[in-house]
Short mmCIF file of C-alpha atoms in Angstrom, two decimals:
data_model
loop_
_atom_site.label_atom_id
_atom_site.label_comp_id
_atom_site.label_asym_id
_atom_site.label_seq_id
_atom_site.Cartn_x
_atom_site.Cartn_y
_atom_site.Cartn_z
CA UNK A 259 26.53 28.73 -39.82
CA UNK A 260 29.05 30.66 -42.42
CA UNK A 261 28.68 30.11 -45.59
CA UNK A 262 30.41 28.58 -48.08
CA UNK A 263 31.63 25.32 -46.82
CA UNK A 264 32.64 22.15 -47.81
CA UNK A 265 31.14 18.94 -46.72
CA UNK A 266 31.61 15.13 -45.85
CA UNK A 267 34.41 13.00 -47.36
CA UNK A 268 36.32 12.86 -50.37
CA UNK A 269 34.26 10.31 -52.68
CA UNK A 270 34.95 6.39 -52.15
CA UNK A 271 36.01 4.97 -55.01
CA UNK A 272 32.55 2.89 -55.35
CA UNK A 273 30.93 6.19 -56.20
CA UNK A 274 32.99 7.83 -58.88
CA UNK A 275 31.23 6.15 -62.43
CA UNK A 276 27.73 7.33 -61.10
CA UNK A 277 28.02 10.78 -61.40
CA UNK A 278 29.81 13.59 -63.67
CA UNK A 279 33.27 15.14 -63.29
CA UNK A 280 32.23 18.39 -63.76
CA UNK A 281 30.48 20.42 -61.06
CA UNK A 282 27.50 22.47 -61.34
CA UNK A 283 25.75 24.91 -59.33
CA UNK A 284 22.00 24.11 -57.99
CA UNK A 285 19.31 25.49 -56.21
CA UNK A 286 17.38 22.82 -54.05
CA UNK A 287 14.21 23.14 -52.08
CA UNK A 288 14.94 20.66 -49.30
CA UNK A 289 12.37 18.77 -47.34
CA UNK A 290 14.94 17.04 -45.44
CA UNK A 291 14.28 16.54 -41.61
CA UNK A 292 17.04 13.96 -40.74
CA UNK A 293 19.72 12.16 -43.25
CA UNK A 294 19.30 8.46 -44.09
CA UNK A 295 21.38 6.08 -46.44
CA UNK A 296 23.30 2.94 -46.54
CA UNK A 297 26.46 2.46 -45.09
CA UNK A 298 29.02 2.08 -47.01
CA UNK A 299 31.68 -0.87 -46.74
CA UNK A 300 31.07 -1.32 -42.91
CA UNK A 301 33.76 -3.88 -41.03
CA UNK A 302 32.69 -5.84 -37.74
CA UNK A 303 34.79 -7.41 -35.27
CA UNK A 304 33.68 -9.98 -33.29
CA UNK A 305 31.23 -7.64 -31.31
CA UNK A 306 29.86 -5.76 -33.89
CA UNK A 307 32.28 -3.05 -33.78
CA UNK A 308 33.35 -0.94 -36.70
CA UNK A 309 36.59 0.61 -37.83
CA UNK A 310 37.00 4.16 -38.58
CA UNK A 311 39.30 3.53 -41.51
CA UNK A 312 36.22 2.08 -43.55
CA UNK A 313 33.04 3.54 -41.53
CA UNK A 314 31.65 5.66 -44.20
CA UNK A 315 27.52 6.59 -44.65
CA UNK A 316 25.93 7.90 -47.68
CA UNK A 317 24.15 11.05 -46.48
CA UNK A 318 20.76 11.22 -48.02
CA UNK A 319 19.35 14.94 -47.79
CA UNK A 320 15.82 15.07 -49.64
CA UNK A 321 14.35 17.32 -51.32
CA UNK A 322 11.02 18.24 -53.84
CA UNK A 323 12.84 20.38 -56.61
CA UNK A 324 16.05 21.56 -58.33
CA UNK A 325 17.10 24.26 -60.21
CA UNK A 326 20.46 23.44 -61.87
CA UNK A 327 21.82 27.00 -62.67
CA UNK A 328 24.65 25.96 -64.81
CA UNK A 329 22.71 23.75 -67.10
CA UNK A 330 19.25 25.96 -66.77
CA UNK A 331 17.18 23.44 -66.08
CA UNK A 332 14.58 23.52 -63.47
CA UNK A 333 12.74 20.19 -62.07
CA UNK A 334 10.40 18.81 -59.63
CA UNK A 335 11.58 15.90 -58.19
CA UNK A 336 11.31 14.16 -54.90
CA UNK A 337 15.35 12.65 -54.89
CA UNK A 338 17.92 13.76 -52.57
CA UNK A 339 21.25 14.99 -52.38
CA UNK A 340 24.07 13.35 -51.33
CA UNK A 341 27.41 13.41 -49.62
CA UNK A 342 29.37 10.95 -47.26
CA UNK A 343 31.09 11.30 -43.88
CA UNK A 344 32.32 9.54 -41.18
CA UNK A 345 29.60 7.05 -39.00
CA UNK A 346 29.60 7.80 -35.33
CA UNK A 347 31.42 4.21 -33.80
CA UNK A 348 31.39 3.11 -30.94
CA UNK A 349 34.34 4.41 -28.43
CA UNK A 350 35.84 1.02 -27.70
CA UNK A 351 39.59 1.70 -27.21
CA UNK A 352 41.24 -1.05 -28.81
CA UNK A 353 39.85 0.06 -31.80
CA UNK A 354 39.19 3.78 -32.09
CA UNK A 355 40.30 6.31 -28.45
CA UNK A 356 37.60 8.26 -26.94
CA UNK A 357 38.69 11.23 -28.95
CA UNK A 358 38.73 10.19 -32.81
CA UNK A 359 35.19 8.94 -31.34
CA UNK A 360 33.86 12.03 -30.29
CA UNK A 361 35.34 13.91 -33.45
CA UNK A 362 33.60 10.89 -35.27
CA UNK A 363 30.29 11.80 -33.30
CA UNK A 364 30.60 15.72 -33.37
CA UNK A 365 31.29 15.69 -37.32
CA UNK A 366 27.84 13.43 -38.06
CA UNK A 367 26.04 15.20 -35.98
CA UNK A 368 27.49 18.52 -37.82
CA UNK A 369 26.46 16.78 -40.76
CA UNK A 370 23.08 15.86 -40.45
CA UNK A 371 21.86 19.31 -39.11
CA UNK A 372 23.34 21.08 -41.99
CA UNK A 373 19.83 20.45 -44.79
CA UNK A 374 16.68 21.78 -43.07
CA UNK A 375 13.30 21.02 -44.46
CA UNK A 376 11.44 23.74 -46.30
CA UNK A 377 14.24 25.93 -47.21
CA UNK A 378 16.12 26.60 -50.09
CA UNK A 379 19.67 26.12 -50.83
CA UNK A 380 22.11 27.30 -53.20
CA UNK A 381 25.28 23.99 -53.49
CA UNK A 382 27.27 22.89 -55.94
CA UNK A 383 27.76 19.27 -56.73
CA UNK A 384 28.58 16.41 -59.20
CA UNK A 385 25.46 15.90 -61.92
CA UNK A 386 24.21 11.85 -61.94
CA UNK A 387 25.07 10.62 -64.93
CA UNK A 388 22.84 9.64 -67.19
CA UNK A 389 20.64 6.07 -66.93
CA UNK A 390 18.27 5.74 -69.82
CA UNK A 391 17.89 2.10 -68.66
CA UNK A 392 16.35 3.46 -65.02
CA UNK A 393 13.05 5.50 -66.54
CA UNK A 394 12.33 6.96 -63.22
CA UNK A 395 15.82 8.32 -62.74
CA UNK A 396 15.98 9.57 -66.67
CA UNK A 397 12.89 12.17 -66.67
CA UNK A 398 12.20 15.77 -65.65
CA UNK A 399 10.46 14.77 -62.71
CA UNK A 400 12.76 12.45 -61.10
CA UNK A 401 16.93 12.47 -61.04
CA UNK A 402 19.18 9.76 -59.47
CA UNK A 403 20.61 11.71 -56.87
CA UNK A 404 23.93 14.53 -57.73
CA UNK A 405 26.82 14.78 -54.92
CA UNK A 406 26.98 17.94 -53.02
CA UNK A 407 30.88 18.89 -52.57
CA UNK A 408 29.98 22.36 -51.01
CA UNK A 409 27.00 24.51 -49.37
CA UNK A 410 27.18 27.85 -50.73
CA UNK A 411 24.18 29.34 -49.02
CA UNK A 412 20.66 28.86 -47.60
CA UNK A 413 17.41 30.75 -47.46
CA UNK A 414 17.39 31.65 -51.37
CA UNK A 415 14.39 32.99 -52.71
CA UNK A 416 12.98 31.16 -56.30
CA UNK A 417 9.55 31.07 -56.99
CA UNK A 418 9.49 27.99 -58.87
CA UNK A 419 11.41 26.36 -55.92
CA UNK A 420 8.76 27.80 -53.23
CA UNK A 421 6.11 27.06 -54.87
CA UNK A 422 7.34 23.32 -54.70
CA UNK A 423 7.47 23.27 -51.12
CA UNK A 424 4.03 24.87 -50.88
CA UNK A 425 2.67 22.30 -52.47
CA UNK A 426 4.54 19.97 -50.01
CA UNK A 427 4.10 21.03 -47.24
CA UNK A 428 0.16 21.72 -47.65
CA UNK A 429 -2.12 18.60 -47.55
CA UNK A 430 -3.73 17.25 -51.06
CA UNK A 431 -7.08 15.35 -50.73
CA UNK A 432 -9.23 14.22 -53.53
CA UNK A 433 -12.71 13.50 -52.41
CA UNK A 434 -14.96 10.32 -53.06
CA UNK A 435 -18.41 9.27 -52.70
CA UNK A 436 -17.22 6.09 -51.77
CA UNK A 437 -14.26 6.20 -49.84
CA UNK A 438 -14.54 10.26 -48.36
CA UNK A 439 -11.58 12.22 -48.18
CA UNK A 440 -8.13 10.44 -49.20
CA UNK A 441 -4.98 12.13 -48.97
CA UNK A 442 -2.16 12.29 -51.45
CA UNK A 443 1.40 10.75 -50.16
CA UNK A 444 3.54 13.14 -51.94
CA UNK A 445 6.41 10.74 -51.68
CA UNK A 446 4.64 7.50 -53.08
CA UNK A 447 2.84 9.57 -55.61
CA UNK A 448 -1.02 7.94 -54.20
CA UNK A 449 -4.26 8.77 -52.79
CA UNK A 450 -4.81 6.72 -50.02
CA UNK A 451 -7.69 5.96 -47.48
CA UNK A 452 -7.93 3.41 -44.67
CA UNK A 453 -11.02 1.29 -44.75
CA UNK A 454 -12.20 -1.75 -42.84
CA UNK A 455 -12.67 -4.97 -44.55
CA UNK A 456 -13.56 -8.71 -42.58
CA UNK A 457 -13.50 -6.44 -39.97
CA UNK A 458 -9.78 -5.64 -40.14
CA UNK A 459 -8.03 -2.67 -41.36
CA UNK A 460 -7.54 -2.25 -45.09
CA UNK A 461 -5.65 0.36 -47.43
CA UNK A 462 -6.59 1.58 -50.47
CA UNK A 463 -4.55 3.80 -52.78
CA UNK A 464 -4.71 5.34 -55.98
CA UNK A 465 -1.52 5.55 -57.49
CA UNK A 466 -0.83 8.46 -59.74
CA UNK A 467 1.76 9.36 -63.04
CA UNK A 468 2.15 12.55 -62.44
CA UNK A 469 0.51 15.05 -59.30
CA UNK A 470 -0.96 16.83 -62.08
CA UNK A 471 -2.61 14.37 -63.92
CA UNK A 472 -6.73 14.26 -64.30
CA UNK A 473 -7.72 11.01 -61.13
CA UNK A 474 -11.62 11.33 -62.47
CA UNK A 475 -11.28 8.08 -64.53
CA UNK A 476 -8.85 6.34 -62.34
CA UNK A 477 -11.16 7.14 -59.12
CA UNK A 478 -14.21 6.08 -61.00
CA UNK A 479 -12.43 2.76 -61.56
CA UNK A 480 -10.91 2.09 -58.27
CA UNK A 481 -15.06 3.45 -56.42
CA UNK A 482 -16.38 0.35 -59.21
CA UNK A 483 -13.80 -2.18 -58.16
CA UNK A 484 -14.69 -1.33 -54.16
CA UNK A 485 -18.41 -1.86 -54.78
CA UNK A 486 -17.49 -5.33 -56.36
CA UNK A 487 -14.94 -6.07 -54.16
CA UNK A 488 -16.57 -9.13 -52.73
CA UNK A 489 -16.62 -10.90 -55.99
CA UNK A 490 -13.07 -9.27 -57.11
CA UNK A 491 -11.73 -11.12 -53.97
CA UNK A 492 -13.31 -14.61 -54.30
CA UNK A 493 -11.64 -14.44 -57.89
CA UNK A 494 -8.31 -13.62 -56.57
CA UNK A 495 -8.03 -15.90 -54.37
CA UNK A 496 -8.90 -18.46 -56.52
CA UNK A 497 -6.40 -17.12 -58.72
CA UNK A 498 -3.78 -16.92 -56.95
CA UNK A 499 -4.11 -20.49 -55.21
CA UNK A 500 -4.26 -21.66 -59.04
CA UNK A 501 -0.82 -20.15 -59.63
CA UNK A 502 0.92 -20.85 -56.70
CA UNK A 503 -0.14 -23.97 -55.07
CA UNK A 504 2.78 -26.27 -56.62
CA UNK A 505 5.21 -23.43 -54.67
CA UNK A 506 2.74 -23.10 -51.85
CA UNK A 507 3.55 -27.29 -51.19
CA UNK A 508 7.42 -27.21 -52.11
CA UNK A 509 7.60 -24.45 -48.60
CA UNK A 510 5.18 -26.97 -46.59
CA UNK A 511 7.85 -29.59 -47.36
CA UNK A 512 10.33 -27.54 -45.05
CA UNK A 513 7.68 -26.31 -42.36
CA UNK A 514 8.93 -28.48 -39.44
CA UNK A 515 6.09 -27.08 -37.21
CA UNK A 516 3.21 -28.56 -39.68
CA UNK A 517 4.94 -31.39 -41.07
CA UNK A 518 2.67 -32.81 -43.07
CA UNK A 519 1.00 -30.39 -44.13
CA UNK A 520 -0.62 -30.42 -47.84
CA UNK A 521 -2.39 -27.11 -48.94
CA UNK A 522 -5.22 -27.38 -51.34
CA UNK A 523 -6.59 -24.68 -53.43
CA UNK A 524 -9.93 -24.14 -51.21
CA UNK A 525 -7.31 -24.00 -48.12
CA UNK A 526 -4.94 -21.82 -49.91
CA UNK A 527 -7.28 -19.44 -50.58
CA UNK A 528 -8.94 -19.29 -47.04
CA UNK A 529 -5.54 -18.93 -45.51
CA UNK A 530 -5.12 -15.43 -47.29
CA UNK A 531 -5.80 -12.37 -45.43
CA UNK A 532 -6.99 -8.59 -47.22
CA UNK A 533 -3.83 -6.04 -46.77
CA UNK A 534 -4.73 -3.23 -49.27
CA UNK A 535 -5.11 -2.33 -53.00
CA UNK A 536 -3.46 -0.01 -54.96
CA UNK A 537 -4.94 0.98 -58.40
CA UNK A 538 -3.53 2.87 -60.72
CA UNK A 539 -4.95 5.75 -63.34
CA UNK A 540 -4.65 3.47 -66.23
CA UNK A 541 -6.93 0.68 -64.52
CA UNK A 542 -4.04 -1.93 -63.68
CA UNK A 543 -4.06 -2.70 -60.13
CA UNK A 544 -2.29 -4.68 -57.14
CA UNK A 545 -4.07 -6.39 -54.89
CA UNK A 546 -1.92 -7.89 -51.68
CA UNK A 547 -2.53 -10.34 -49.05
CA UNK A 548 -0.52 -11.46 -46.00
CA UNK A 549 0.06 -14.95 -46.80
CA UNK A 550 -1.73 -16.49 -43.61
CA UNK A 551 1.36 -18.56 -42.84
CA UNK A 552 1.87 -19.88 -46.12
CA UNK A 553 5.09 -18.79 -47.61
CA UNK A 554 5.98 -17.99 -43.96
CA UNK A 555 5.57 -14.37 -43.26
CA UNK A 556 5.76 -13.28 -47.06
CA UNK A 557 2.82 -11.38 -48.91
CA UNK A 558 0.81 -12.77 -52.27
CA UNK A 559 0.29 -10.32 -54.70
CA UNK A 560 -1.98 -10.64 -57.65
CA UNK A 561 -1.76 -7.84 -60.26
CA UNK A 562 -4.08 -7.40 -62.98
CA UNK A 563 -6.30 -4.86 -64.21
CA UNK A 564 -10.19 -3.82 -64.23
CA UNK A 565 -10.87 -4.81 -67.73
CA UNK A 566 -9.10 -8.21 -67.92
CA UNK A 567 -8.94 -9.56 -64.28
CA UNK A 568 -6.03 -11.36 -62.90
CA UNK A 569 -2.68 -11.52 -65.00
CA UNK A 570 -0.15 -12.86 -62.48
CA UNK A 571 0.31 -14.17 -58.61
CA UNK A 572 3.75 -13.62 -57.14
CA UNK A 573 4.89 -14.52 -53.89
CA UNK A 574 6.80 -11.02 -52.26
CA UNK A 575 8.67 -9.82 -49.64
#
């Protein structure tokens, strides 16, 4: 591919107050292997079919680090980059000809081959702007996405960068008395382990701040809550059918295939049905259930934490 290039669209409208006028120049250590995103104002006619005036997709390239060489700042964090460009449609002729399809379908496909994973790339793009209200988009680990306007280069060489994508691409495990080897999901920032509980499949994770961060307390805490976890769970439960029984009877009212039916706290709490636990470092924890028909397909979760128990029961999902 020659390099430099432009890419995608010009920006919609819908886009323009999320990110800075100014461009700046990046390196990005991309872990992309195929582009997601939402699509963007998407018509329909009456089967399913969408125009190419308005069929525009946010491309989502990810990546593990920046360096943004105009501002000199360098970061790790597991965002993405993003451009649009035109959605492949379907070649219905009334609509679109078989030829602004397959320039449609040649230019996405362009597209999403352009960020490979573990390389580095030298773009230039729009900065976000700003967000102090959105923590996780507001640090030096984390960034709300910037929009690439044009690919300068690729196979760059930074150390900081590389580095990033060695520790990406190379498995993390923490080991446990209790639970063996779990393995960090570099995305969701947790350790995580499958286990069997009531003879079903259960997941447990440890959800860390920061990759760095010391897990010796935070493991400790999650091995004590597993050795307990048979009287954790009868209090849950109980918990949970506590909080959300009055709810759990206003959705019976509409179940037309158990009309009739009246749930009572020592039924609610049967009816519930182990999914997985997450804990996190500080000792607050999650602990979800599949509903067991209840709130018809949704999970319960109860969060709380090791010191003071239950705090709240939500219905989610």
């Amino acid at each position: 591919m020659d390099y430099p290039f432009k890419i995608g669209l010009l920006m919609p409208d819908e886009l323009k107050d999320r990110y800075e006028t100014e461009p700046h120049e990046y390196l990005v250590a991309s872990r992309s292997e195929y582009l997601s995103g939402p699509i963007f104002n998407l018509e329909y006619g009456d089967e399913y079919r969408c125009t190419p005036v308005k069929s525009i997709i946010y491309a989502n390239a990810n990546i593990v680090g920046y360096v943004d060489l105009t501002a000199n700042i360098s970061a790790r964090s597991n965002a993405w980059m993003r451009f649009t460009t035109n959605y492949p449609c379907s070649a219905y002729r009334d609509i679109i000809t078989q030829e602004q399809a397959d320039e449609q379908k040649a230019e996405y496909e362009r597209v999403s081959k352009i960020f490979q994973s573990n390389k580095i790339y030298r773009v230039k793009g729009l900065p976000p702007i700003s967000r102090p209200d959105l923590q996780m988009f507001n640090n030096k680990y984390h960034m709300q996405s910037f929009y690439v306007l044009e690919v300068l280069s690729e196979g760059e060489e930074n150390e900081f960068l590389q580095n990033l994508l060695d520790m990406w691409y190379n498995p993390v495990t923490l080991h446990s008395e209790e639970f063996g080897d779990m393995v960090l999901d570099k995305e969701l920032m947790w350790f995580s382990v499958e286990k069997q509980w009531r003879r079903k499949p259960f997941y447990v994770h440890l959800r860390l701040e920061d990759e760095n961060e010391d897990t010796a307390e935070g493991l400790a805490s999650l091995e004590q809550f597993w050795k307990k976890k048979a009287n954790w769970d009868k209090k849950l439960r109980a918990f949970a059918a506590k909080e959300l029984l009055s709810l759990a009877n206003d959705w019976a009212s509409s179940d037309d295939d158990h009309p009739g039916r009246v749930w009572t706290e020592e039924s609610f709490a049967k009816a519930l049905k182990n999914e997985s636990l997450v804990l996190n470092t500080d000792g607050s924890f999650e602990m979800w259930y599949d509903d067991g028909g209840i709130f018809f397909g949704h999970a319960v979760v109860i969060y709380g934490d090791v010191k003071n128990g239950a705090k709240e029961a939500k219905m989610e999902g």
